[in-house]
Coordinates of N, CA and C in Angstrom, one line a residue:
Chain A
X1 N -49.0 -98.5 47.9 CA -48.7 -99.1 49.3 C -48.0 -98.1 50.3
X2 N -48.7 -97.5 51.5 CA -48.0 -96.3 52.2 C -47.3 -96.7 53.3
X3 N -47.2 -98.0 53.7 CA -46.4 -98.6 54.8 C -44.9 -98.3 54.8
X4 N -44.1 -98.9 55.7 CA -42.4 -98.6 55.7 C -42.0 -99.6 54.5
X5 N -41.1 -99.0 53.9 CA -40.6 -100.3 52.9 C -39.3 -100.2 53.2
X6 N -38.6 -101.7 53.2 CA -37.3 -101.8 53.2 C -36.7 -102.6 51.9
X7 N -35.3 -102.3 51.8 CA -34.8 -103.0 50.7 C -33.2 -103.2 50.8
X8 N -32.6 -104.2 50.4 CA -33.2 -105.7 50.0 C -34.0 -106.3 51.2
X9 N -35.0 -107.4 50.9 CA -35.7 -108.0 51.8 C -34.6 -109.1 52.4
X10 N -33.6 -109.3 51.7 CA -32.7 -110.4 51.8 C -31.4 -110.0 51.1
X11 N -30.4 -110.4 52.1 CA -28.9 -110.1 51.5 C -28.1 -111.0 52.2
X12 N -27.1 -111.8 51.4 CA -26.2 -112.8 51.6 C -24.9 -112.3 51.3
X13 N -24.1 -112.2 52.1 CA -22.6 -111.6 51.8 C -21.6 -112.3 52.6
X14 N -20.3 -112.0 51.9 CA -19.4 -113.0 52.7 C -18.6 -112.0 53.5
X15 N -18.2 -112.6 54.7 CA -17.4 -111.8 55.7 C -16.6 -110.6 55.2
X16 N -16.6 -109.6 55.8 CA -15.5 -108.5 55.3 C -15.9 -107.7 54.2
X17 N -17.3 -107.9 53.8 CA -17.8 -107.1 52.6 C -18.6 -106.0 53.4
X18 N -19.0 -104.8 52.7 CA -19.7 -104.0 53.3 C -21.3 -104.4 52.6
X19 N -22.2 -103.8 53.6 CA -23.8 -104.0 53.1 C -24.4 -102.6 53.4
X20 N -25.4 -102.4 52.5 CA -26.3 -101.2 52.9 C -27.9 -101.5 52.5
X21 N -28.5 -101.1 53.7 CA -30.0 -101.3 53.7 C -30.5 -100.2 53.6
X22 N -31.9 -99.9 52.9 CA -32.6 -98.5 52.7 C -33.8 -98.7 53.1
X23 N -34.1 -97.9 53.7 CA -35.5 -97.7 54.6 C -36.4 -96.5 54.0
X24 N -37.7 -96.6 53.6 CA -38.4 -95.5 53.1 C -39.7 -95.4 54.3
X25 N -39.6 -94.5 55.3 CA -40.7 -94.4 56.1 C -42.0 -93.9 55.6
X26 N -43.1 -94.1 56.2 CA -44.4 -93.4 55.9 C -44.1 -92.0 55.9
X27 N -44.7 -91.5 54.9 CA -44.3 -90.0 54.4 C -44.5 -89.0 55.2
X28 N -45.4 -89.1 56.1 CA -45.8 -87.9 57.2 C -45.1 -88.3 58.6
X29 N -44.2 -89.3 58.3 CA -43.6 -89.5 59.6 C -42.3 -89.0 59.9
X30 N -41.9 -88.3 60.9 CA -40.8 -87.3 61.0 C -39.8 -88.4 61.8
X31 N -40.3 -89.5 62.6 CA -39.2 -90.0 63.3 C -39.0 -91.4 62.7
X32 N -37.7 -91.9 62.5 CA -37.4 -93.1 61.8 C -36.4 -93.8 62.8
X33 N -36.7 -95.3 63.1 CA -35.9 -96.1 63.9 C -35.1 -97.1 63.0
X34 N -34.2 -97.6 63.6 CA -33.4 -98.9 63.2 C -33.2 -99.8 64.5
X35 N -33.7 -100.9 64.2 CA -33.8 -102.2 65.3 C -33.1 -103.3 64.6
X36 N -32.4 -104.0 65.4 CA -31.9 -105.4 64.9 C -32.4 -106.4 65.6
X37 N -32.9 -107.7 65.1 CA -33.6 -108.8 65.7 C -33.0 -110.1 65.4
X38 N -32.6 -110.8 66.2 CA -31.9 -112.0 66.1 C -33.1 -113.3 66.5
X39 N -32.4 -114.2 66.1 CA -33.7 -115.3 66.2 C -33.9 -115.7 67.6
X40 N -35.3 -115.6 67.9 CA -35.6 -116.0 69.4 C -35.6 -114.8 70.4
X41 N -35.2 -113.7 69.5 CA -35.4 -112.3 70.5 C -36.3 -111.3 70.2
X42 N -36.6 -110.3 70.9 CA -37.3 -109.1 70.5 C -36.3 -108.2 69.7
X43 N -36.9 -107.3 69.1 CA -36.1 -106.2 68.1 C -35.2 -105.4 69.2
X44 N -34.0 -105.1 69.1 CA -33.4 -104.4 69.8 C -32.7 -103.0 69.0
X45 N -33.1 -101.8 70.0 CA -32.6 -100.6 69.4 C -31.4 -100.3 68.9
X46 N -31.4 -100.0 67.8 CA -29.9 -99.3 67.2 C -29.6 -97.7 67.3
X47 N -30.8 -97.2 66.6 CA -30.5 -95.8 66.4 C -32.0 -95.1 66.0
X48 N -31.9 -94.0 66.2 CA -33.2 -93.0 65.7 C -33.0 -91.8 65.3
X49 N -33.7 -91.2 64.4 CA -33.7 -90.0 63.8 C -34.9 -89.2 64.0
X50 N -34.9 -88.0 64.2 CA -36.0 -87.0 64.2 C -35.7 -86.0 63.2
X51 N -36.3 -86.4 62.0 CA -36.2 -85.6 60.7 C -34.7 -86.1 60.2
X52 N -33.7 -85.3 59.8 CA -32.4 -85.6 59.5 C -31.4 -85.9 60.6
X53 N -32.1 -85.3 62.0 CA -30.8 -85.4 63.0 C -31.0 -86.8 63.6
X54 N -29.6 -87.5 63.8 CA -29.7 -88.6 64.4 C -29.6 -88.1 65.9
X55 N -30.6 -88.7 66.7 CA -30.7 -88.4 68.1 C -30.2 -89.2 69.4
X56 N -29.9 -90.5 68.8 CA -29.6 -91.5 69.7 C -29.0 -92.7 69.2
X57 N -27.8 -93.1 69.8 CA -27.3 -94.4 69.3 C -27.3 -95.3 70.3
X58 N -27.3 -96.8 69.9 CA -27.3 -97.6 71.1 C -25.6 -97.8 71.0
X59 N -25.1 -98.6 72.2 CA -24.0 -99.2 72.1 C -23.8 -100.1 71.3
X60 N -24.9 -100.9 71.0 CA -24.7 -101.9 69.8 C -24.1 -101.5 68.5
X61 N -24.5 -100.2 68.3 CA -23.9 -99.6 67.1 C -22.6 -99.6 67.0
X62 N -21.5 -100.3 66.5 CA -20.2 -100.2 66.7 C -19.8 -99.4 65.4
X63 N -18.5 -99.1 65.6 CA -18.1 -98.0 64.6 C -18.3 -98.6 63.2
X64 N -18.5 -99.8 63.1 CA -18.4 -100.4 61.7 C -20.1 -100.1 61.1
X65 N -20.8 -99.7 61.9 CA -22.3 -99.2 61.6 C -22.4 -97.9 61.4
X66 N -23.0 -97.4 60.4 CA -23.3 -96.0 60.2 C -24.9 -95.9 59.7
X67 N -25.6 -94.9 60.2 CA -27.0 -94.8 59.5 C -26.9 -93.2 59.1
X68 N -27.7 -93.0 58.0 CA -27.9 -91.6 57.7 C -29.6 -91.5 57.2
X69 N -29.8 -90.2 57.4 CA -31.1 -89.7 56.7 C -30.9 -88.3 56.4
X70 N -30.3 -88.3 55.1 CA -29.7 -87.0 54.6 C -30.7 -86.0 54.4
X71 N -32.1 -86.3 54.2 CA -33.2 -85.3 53.8 C -34.3 -85.4 54.6
X72 N -34.3 -86.1 55.7 CA -35.2 -86.2 56.5 C -36.3 -87.1 55.8
X73 N -36.0 -87.7 54.9 CA -37.1 -88.7 54.3 C -36.5 -90.1 54.5
X74 N -36.2 -90.7 53.5 CA -35.3 -92.1 53.4 C -34.2 -92.3 54.3
X75 N -33.6 -93.6 54.9 CA -32.8 -93.7 55.6 C -31.8 -94.9 55.1
X76 N -30.6 -94.9 55.2 CA -29.7 -95.9 55.0 C -29.1 -96.4 56.2
X77 N -28.9 -97.5 56.3 CA -27.9 -98.3 57.4 C -26.8 -99.0 56.9
X78 N -25.6 -98.5 56.9 CA -24.4 -99.3 56.4 C -23.4 -100.4 57.3
X79 N -23.2 -101.4 57.0 CA -22.6 -102.0 58.0 C -21.1 -102.5 57.1
X80 N -20.1 -101.9 57.5 CA -18.7 -102.2 56.9 C -17.9 -103.4 57.4
X81 N -17.2 -104.0 56.8 CA -16.4 -105.0 57.2 C -17.3 -106.3 57.9
X82 N -18.3 -106.7 57.7 CA -19.4 -107.4 58.1 C -18.7 -108.6 58.4
X83 N -19.3 -109.1 59.7 CA -18.9 -110.3 60.5 C -20.1 -111.2 60.8
X84 N -19.8 -112.3 61.1 CA -21.0 -113.7 61.2 C -21.8 -113.0 62.3
X85 N -21.4 -112.4 63.1 CA -22.3 -111.8 64.3 C -23.2 -110.6 64.0
X86 N -23.1 -110.2 62.7 CA -24.0 -109.2 62.2 C -25.2 -109.9 61.5
X87 N -25.3 -111.2 61.2 CA -26.3 -111.8 60.7 C -27.4 -111.6 61.7
X88 N -28.6 -111.1 61.1 CA -29.8 -110.6 61.9 C -30.8 -110.0 60.7
X89 N -32.1 -109.8 61.5 CA -32.9 -109.1 60.7 C -32.9 -107.5 61.1
X90 N -32.6 -106.7 60.1 CA -32.7 -105.4 60.5 C -33.9 -104.6 59.9
X91 N -34.7 -104.2 61.3 CA -35.9 -103.6 61.0 C -35.9 -102.2 61.3
X92 N -36.6 -101.5 60.5 CA -36.9 -100.0 60.3 C -38.3 -99.8 60.7
X93 N -38.6 -98.8 61.4 CA -39.8 -98.5 62.1 C -39.9 -96.8 61.5
X94 N -41.1 -96.3 61.8 CA -41.2 -94.8 61.6 C -42.6 -94.3 62.5
X95 N -42.6 -93.1 63.0 CA -43.5 -92.7 63.8 C -43.7 -91.3 63.6
X96 N -44.9 -90.8 64.2 CA -45.2 -89.4 64.0 C -44.0 -88.3 65.1
X97 N -44.1 -87.2 65.3 CA -43.3 -86.4 66.0 C -43.6 -86.6 67.5
X98 N -45.0 -86.6 67.8 CA -45.4 -86.8 69.3 C -45.6 -88.3 69.4
X99 N -44.2 -88.8 69.7 CA -44.1 -90.2 69.6 C -44.7 -90.9 71.0
X100 N -45.8 -91.8 70.7 CA -46.7 -92.4 71.4 C -46.1 -93.7 71.7
X101 N -45.0 -94.2 71.1 CA -44.6 -95.4 71.1 C -45.2 -96.3 70.0
X102 N -46.1 -95.7 69.0 CA -46.9 -96.3 68.2 C -46.0 -96.4 66.9
X103 N -45.0 -97.3 66.9 CA -44.0 -97.5 65.8 C -44.8 -98.4 64.5
X104 N -44.6 -98.1 63.5 CA -44.8 -98.8 62.2 C -43.5 -99.4 61.6
X105 N -43.5 -100.5 61.6 CA -42.2 -101.6 61.1 C -42.4 -101.8 59.6
X106 N -41.5 -101.8 59.2 CA -41.5 -102.6 57.9 C -41.4 -104.1 57.8
X107 N -41.1 -104.4 56.6 CA -40.8 -106.1 56.7 C -39.5 -106.7 57.1
X108 N -38.5 -105.6 57.0 CA -37.1 -106.1 57.6 C -36.2 -106.3 56.3
X109 N -35.3 -106.4 56.7 CA -34.0 -106.7 55.8 C -33.2 -107.8 56.6
X110 N -33.3 -109.0 55.9 CA -32.6 -110.1 56.6 C -31.1 -110.4 55.9
X111 N -30.1 -110.0 56.9 CA -28.9 -110.1 56.5 C -28.1 -112.0 57.0
X112 N -27.5 -112.2 56.0 CA -26.8 -113.7 56.5 C -25.3 -113.3 55.9
X113 N -24.5 -113.5 56.9 CA -23.0 -113.2 56.6 C -22.4 -114.5 56.7
X114 N -21.7 -115.3 55.6 CA -21.2 -116.2 55.7 C -19.7 -116.2 55.7
Chain B
X1 N -28.9 -102.3 81.7 CA -29.8 -101.7 81.1 C -31.2 -102.1 81.2
X2 N -32.4 -101.5 80.4 CA -33.4 -102.0 80.9 C -33.9 -103.4 80.3
X3 N -34.5 -104.2 80.7 CA -34.8 -105.3 80.3 C -36.4 -105.9 80.6
X4 N -36.9 -106.5 79.5 CA -38.3 -106.7 79.8 C -38.4 -108.5 79.8
X5 N -39.1 -109.0 81.0 CA -39.2 -110.4 81.1 C -40.6 -110.9 80.6
X6 N -40.7 -111.4 79.5 CA -42.0 -112.0 79.0 C -42.2 -113.4 79.4
X7 N -43.5 -113.9 80.0 CA -43.9 -115.3 80.2 C -45.1 -115.3 79.8
X8 N -45.4 -116.8 79.4 CA -44.3 -117.7 79.1 C -43.6 -117.7 77.8
X9 N -42.8 -118.3 77.7 CA -41.8 -118.0 76.1 C -42.7 -118.6 75.2
X10 N -43.9 -119.4 75.5 CA -44.2 -120.4 74.3 C -45.5 -121.1 75.0
X11 N -46.7 -120.9 74.2 CA -47.9 -121.8 74.5 C -48.5 -122.5 73.5
X12 N -48.9 -123.6 73.8 CA -49.7 -124.2 72.5 C -50.9 -124.6 73.0
X13 N -52.1 -123.9 72.4 CA -53.2 -124.0 73.1 C -54.3 -124.6 72.0
X14 N -55.4 -125.1 72.6 CA -56.5 -125.5 71.7 C -57.4 -124.4 71.2
X15 N -57.8 -124.3 69.9 CA -58.8 -123.2 69.6 C -59.7 -123.0 70.4
X16 N -60.0 -121.7 70.6 CA -61.4 -121.4 71.5 C -61.0 -121.0 72.9
X17 N -59.7 -121.5 73.4 CA -59.1 -121.2 74.6 C -58.9 -119.7 74.8
X18 N -58.9 -119.4 76.1 CA -58.4 -117.9 76.2 C -56.9 -118.3 76.7
X19 N -56.2 -117.0 76.3 CA -54.6 -116.9 76.4 C -54.5 -115.7 77.5
X20 N -53.4 -116.0 78.3 CA -52.9 -114.8 79.2 C -51.3 -115.0 79.0
X21 N -50.8 -113.7 78.8 CA -49.3 -113.5 79.0 C -48.8 -112.1 79.6
X22 N -47.6 -112.2 80.2 CA -47.4 -110.9 80.7 C -46.1 -110.5 80.4
X23 N -45.7 -109.3 81.1 CA -44.5 -108.8 81.0 C -43.9 -107.9 82.1
X24 N -42.8 -108.3 82.8 CA -42.4 -107.6 83.7 C -41.1 -106.9 83.6
X25 N -40.7 -105.6 84.2 CA -39.4 -104.9 84.0 C -39.0 -104.8 85.6
X26 N -37.7 -104.3 85.7 CA -37.3 -103.7 86.9 C -37.1 -102.5 86.9
X27 N -37.4 -102.0 85.7 CA -37.8 -100.2 85.4 C -39.3 -99.9 85.3
X28 N -39.4 -98.7 85.7 CA -40.7 -98.3 85.2 C -40.7 -97.7 83.8
X29 N -42.0 -97.8 83.2 CA -42.1 -97.4 81.9 C -43.7 -96.1 82.0
X30 N -43.5 -95.5 81.0 CA -44.6 -94.2 80.8 C -45.8 -94.8 79.8
X31 N -45.3 -95.7 79.1 CA -46.3 -96.2 78.1 C -45.8 -97.9 77.8
X32 N -46.9 -98.7 77.7 CA -46.5 -100.1 77.5 C -47.1 -100.4 76.0
X33 N -46.9 -101.1 75.4 CA -47.3 -101.5 74.1 C -47.1 -102.9 73.9
X34 N -48.1 -103.9 73.3 CA -48.1 -105.1 72.9 C -48.0 -104.9 71.2
X35 N -47.0 -106.1 70.7 CA -46.9 -106.0 69.3 C -47.1 -107.5 68.9
X36 N -47.6 -107.9 67.6 CA -47.6 -109.2 67.3 C -46.6 -109.3 65.8
X37 N -45.9 -110.5 65.8 CA -45.2 -110.8 64.7 C -45.4 -112.1 64.0
X38 N -45.5 -112.0 62.8 CA -45.9 -113.1 62.1 C -44.5 -113.4 61.1
X39 N -44.3 -114.6 60.8 CA -42.9 -115.1 60.3 C -42.7 -114.3 59.0
X40 N -41.7 -113.5 58.6 CA -41.4 -112.9 57.6 C -41.7 -111.3 57.6
X41 N -42.4 -111.1 58.7 CA -42.8 -109.5 58.7 C -42.3 -108.9 60.0
X42 N -42.5 -107.6 60.1 CA -42.2 -106.8 60.9 C -43.4 -106.8 62.1
X43 N -43.0 -106.6 63.1 CA -44.0 -106.2 64.3 C -45.0 -105.4 63.9
X44 N -46.2 -105.8 64.5 CA -47.6 -104.8 64.2 C -48.2 -104.4 65.6
X45 N -48.3 -103.3 65.6 CA -48.9 -102.8 66.9 C -50.4 -103.3 67.2
X46 N -50.7 -104.0 68.4 CA -52.0 -104.4 68.8 C -52.8 -103.2 69.8
X47 N -52.2 -103.0 70.6 CA -52.7 -102.5 72.0 C -51.5 -101.3 72.3
X48 N -51.8 -100.2 72.8 CA -50.7 -99.3 73.6 C -51.5 -98.8 74.8
X49 N -50.8 -98.6 75.8 CA -51.4 -98.3 77.1 C -50.7 -97.0 77.7
X50 N -51.3 -96.1 78.0 CA -50.6 -94.8 78.6 C -50.6 -94.3 79.9
X51 N -51.5 -94.9 80.7 CA -51.8 -94.8 82.1 C -51.5 -95.9 82.9
X52 N -50.9 -95.6 84.2 CA -50.9 -96.8 85.1 C -52.3 -97.2 85.7
X53 N -52.4 -98.5 85.4 CA -54.0 -99.1 85.9 C -54.8 -99.1 84.5
X54 N -54.7 -98.5 83.5 CA -55.4 -98.5 82.3 C -55.8 -99.9 81.9
X55 N -56.9 -100.3 81.5 CA -57.3 -101.4 80.8 C -57.9 -101.2 79.8
X56 N -57.3 -101.8 78.4 CA -57.8 -101.5 77.3 C -57.9 -102.6 76.5
X57 N -59.1 -102.5 75.5 CA -59.4 -103.7 74.7 C -59.3 -103.4 73.3
X58 N -59.1 -104.4 72.3 CA -59.0 -104.3 71.1 C -59.6 -105.7 70.7
X59 N -61.0 -105.6 70.4 CA -61.8 -106.9 69.7 C -61.5 -107.8 70.7
X60 N -60.8 -109.1 70.7 CA -60.5 -109.9 71.5 C -59.6 -109.9 72.6
X61 N -58.7 -109.0 72.1 CA -57.5 -108.4 73.2 C -57.8 -107.5 74.1
X62 N -57.2 -108.0 75.2 CA -57.3 -107.0 76.4 C -56.1 -106.8 77.1
X63 N -55.5 -105.6 77.2 CA -54.2 -105.4 77.8 C -54.5 -104.2 79.3
X64 N -53.6 -104.6 80.2 CA -53.7 -103.8 81.1 C -52.3 -103.2 81.6
X65 N -52.1 -101.9 81.9 CA -50.8 -101.3 82.3 C -50.8 -101.4 83.8
X66 N -49.9 -102.1 84.3 CA -49.9 -102.3 86.0 C -49.7 -101.1 86.6
X67 N -50.3 -101.2 87.9 CA -50.2 -99.8 88.9 C -49.0 -99.4 89.1
X68 N -48.0 -100.4 89.1 CA -46.5 -100.1 89.5 C -46.0 -99.5 88.5
X69 N -46.3 -99.6 87.3 CA -45.7 -99.3 85.9 C -44.6 -100.1 85.5
X70 N -44.5 -101.1 86.1 CA -43.3 -102.1 85.7 C -43.8 -103.5 85.3
X71 N -45.2 -103.6 85.0 CA -45.7 -104.8 84.3 C -47.0 -104.4 83.5
X72 N -47.1 -105.5 82.8 CA -48.2 -105.4 81.9 C -48.9 -106.9 81.5
X73 N -50.1 -106.9 81.4 CA -50.5 -108.2 80.8 C -51.4 -108.3 79.4
X74 N -51.4 -109.4 78.8 CA -52.4 -109.4 77.5 C -53.1 -110.4 77.6
X75 N -54.4 -110.4 77.3 CA -55.3 -111.4 77.2 C -56.0 -111.7 76.0
X76 N -55.8 -112.9 75.2 CA -56.7 -113.0 74.0 C -57.8 -114.1 74.5
X77 N -59.0 -113.7 74.0 CA -60.0 -114.5 74.5 C -60.5 -115.4 73.2
X78 N -61.1 -116.7 73.5 CA -61.4 -117.3 72.5 C -60.7 -117.3 71.3
X79 N -59.5 -117.9 71.4 CA -58.4 -118.1 70.2 C -58.8 -118.7 69.2
X80 N -58.4 -118.0 68.1 CA -58.6 -118.7 66.7 C -57.2 -118.9 65.8
X81 N -57.1 -119.8 64.9 CA -55.7 -120.1 64.3 C -55.2 -119.0 64.0
X82 N -55.7 -117.8 63.4 CA -55.0 -116.6 62.9 C -54.4 -116.0 64.1
X83 N -54.7 -116.2 65.2 CA -53.7 -115.9 66.4 C -52.4 -116.1 66.7
X84 N -51.7 -117.3 65.7 CA -50.5 -117.7 66.1 C -49.6 -116.7 65.5
X85 N -48.6 -116.8 66.3 CA -47.6 -116.0 65.9 C -46.7 -115.4 67.2
X86 N -45.8 -114.6 67.4 CA -45.0 -113.9 68.4 C -45.6 -112.7 69.0
X87 N -46.0 -112.9 70.3 CA -46.3 -111.5 70.9 C -45.2 -110.9 71.7
X88 N -44.8 -109.5 71.4 CA -44.0 -108.9 72.3 C -44.3 -107.9 73.0
X89 N -44.0 -107.6 74.2 CA -44.4 -106.3 74.9 C -43.2 -105.3 74.8
X90 N -43.4 -104.2 74.9 CA -42.6 -103.3 74.5 C -42.8 -102.0 75.7
X91 N -41.8 -101.4 76.5 CA -42.0 -100.3 77.1 C -41.2 -99.1 76.7
X92 N -41.7 -98.0 76.9 CA -41.0 -96.7 76.4 C -41.1 -95.9 77.8
X93 N -40.0 -95.2 78.1 CA -39.9 -94.2 79.2 C -40.2 -92.6 78.8
X94 N -39.7 -92.2 77.9 CA -39.6 -90.7 77.7 C -39.8 -90.3 76.2
X95 N -40.6 -90.9 75.7 CA -41.1 -90.8 74.0 C -40.1 -91.0 73.3
X96 N -39.1 -91.8 73.6 CA -38.1 -92.0 72.7 C -38.2 -93.6 72.2
X97 N -37.1 -94.2 72.5 CA -37.0 -95.6 71.8 C -38.0 -96.8 72.8
X98 N -38.1 -97.7 72.1 CA -39.0 -98.6 72.7 C -37.9 -99.8 73.1
X99 N -38.3 -100.7 74.3 CA -37.2 -101.6 74.7 C -38.5 -102.7 74.6
X100 N -38.1 -103.9 73.8 CA -38.8 -105.1 73.7 C -38.6 -106.1 74.5
X101 N -39.7 -106.9 75.0 CA -39.4 -108.4 75.4 C -38.9 -109.4 74.3
X102 N -38.6 -110.5 74.9 CA -38.2 -111.6 74.0 C -39.4 -112.2 73.3
X103 N -40.3 -112.1 73.7 CA -41.6 -112.7 72.9 C -42.2 -113.7 73.7
X104 N -43.6 -114.1 73.3 CA -44.1 -115.3 73.8 C -45.0 -115.8 72.3
X105 N -44.2 -117.0 71.9 CA -44.6 -117.7 71.0 C -46.0 -118.3 70.9
X106 N -47.1 -118.0 70.3 CA -48.5 -118.7 70.5 C -48.4 -119.5 69.4
X107 N -49.0 -121.1 69.7 CA -49.5 -121.7 68.5 C -50.9 -122.4 69.1
X108 N -51.7 -122.6 67.9 CA -53.2 -122.7 68.1 C -53.4 -124.0 67.5
X109 N -53.9 -125.1 68.3 CA -54.5 -126.2 67.6 C -56.0 -126.1 67.3
X110 N -56.3 -126.4 66.0 CA -57.5 -126.4 65.7 C -58.1 -127.7 65.7

């Protein structure tokens, strides 16, 4: 399978715990995006990387959130001290350098904070 | 910030009917895209539009990039049960992030 892969698909955690999600993009794609989606809404932009450089971060990305892409391949999104409002689907997408808006999304990681 | 307004919010149609949905924005975009999302999956790209006034088809799907660059519509002809899902419009300004609408839920009666 050469699509975008995300892990885990589902995570249930207690409030206050830290969680980490991993995304493996399509191998020849240099851009990697994180989006968050809540029920009844479209995906909301969180951050994106061009290779290993994090080029933009949304105001939605509070200081409890951190994303990395250390070698320009896979990426991790960590949420510290989770809150119930963090419950959402976290979507990763990748695209080529010449970004035409054609993002390829993974299946998402669903987070439930109890 | 940029916001996209999609309408209708949901549709329940008879199999074989044509479907029309649209998306408007207070801001201009250089690219408009339409994605479809099914339960438990990520969005999948259906059509991308790159020029104001452009009309593009993909099988039974047709989409147009409004000449003001602030709107787009998507038509689905002769709907079938597998068209069920949530359809999102998305706009892109300068080759970076996409801004998504809230989606149109499509249900098809067979």
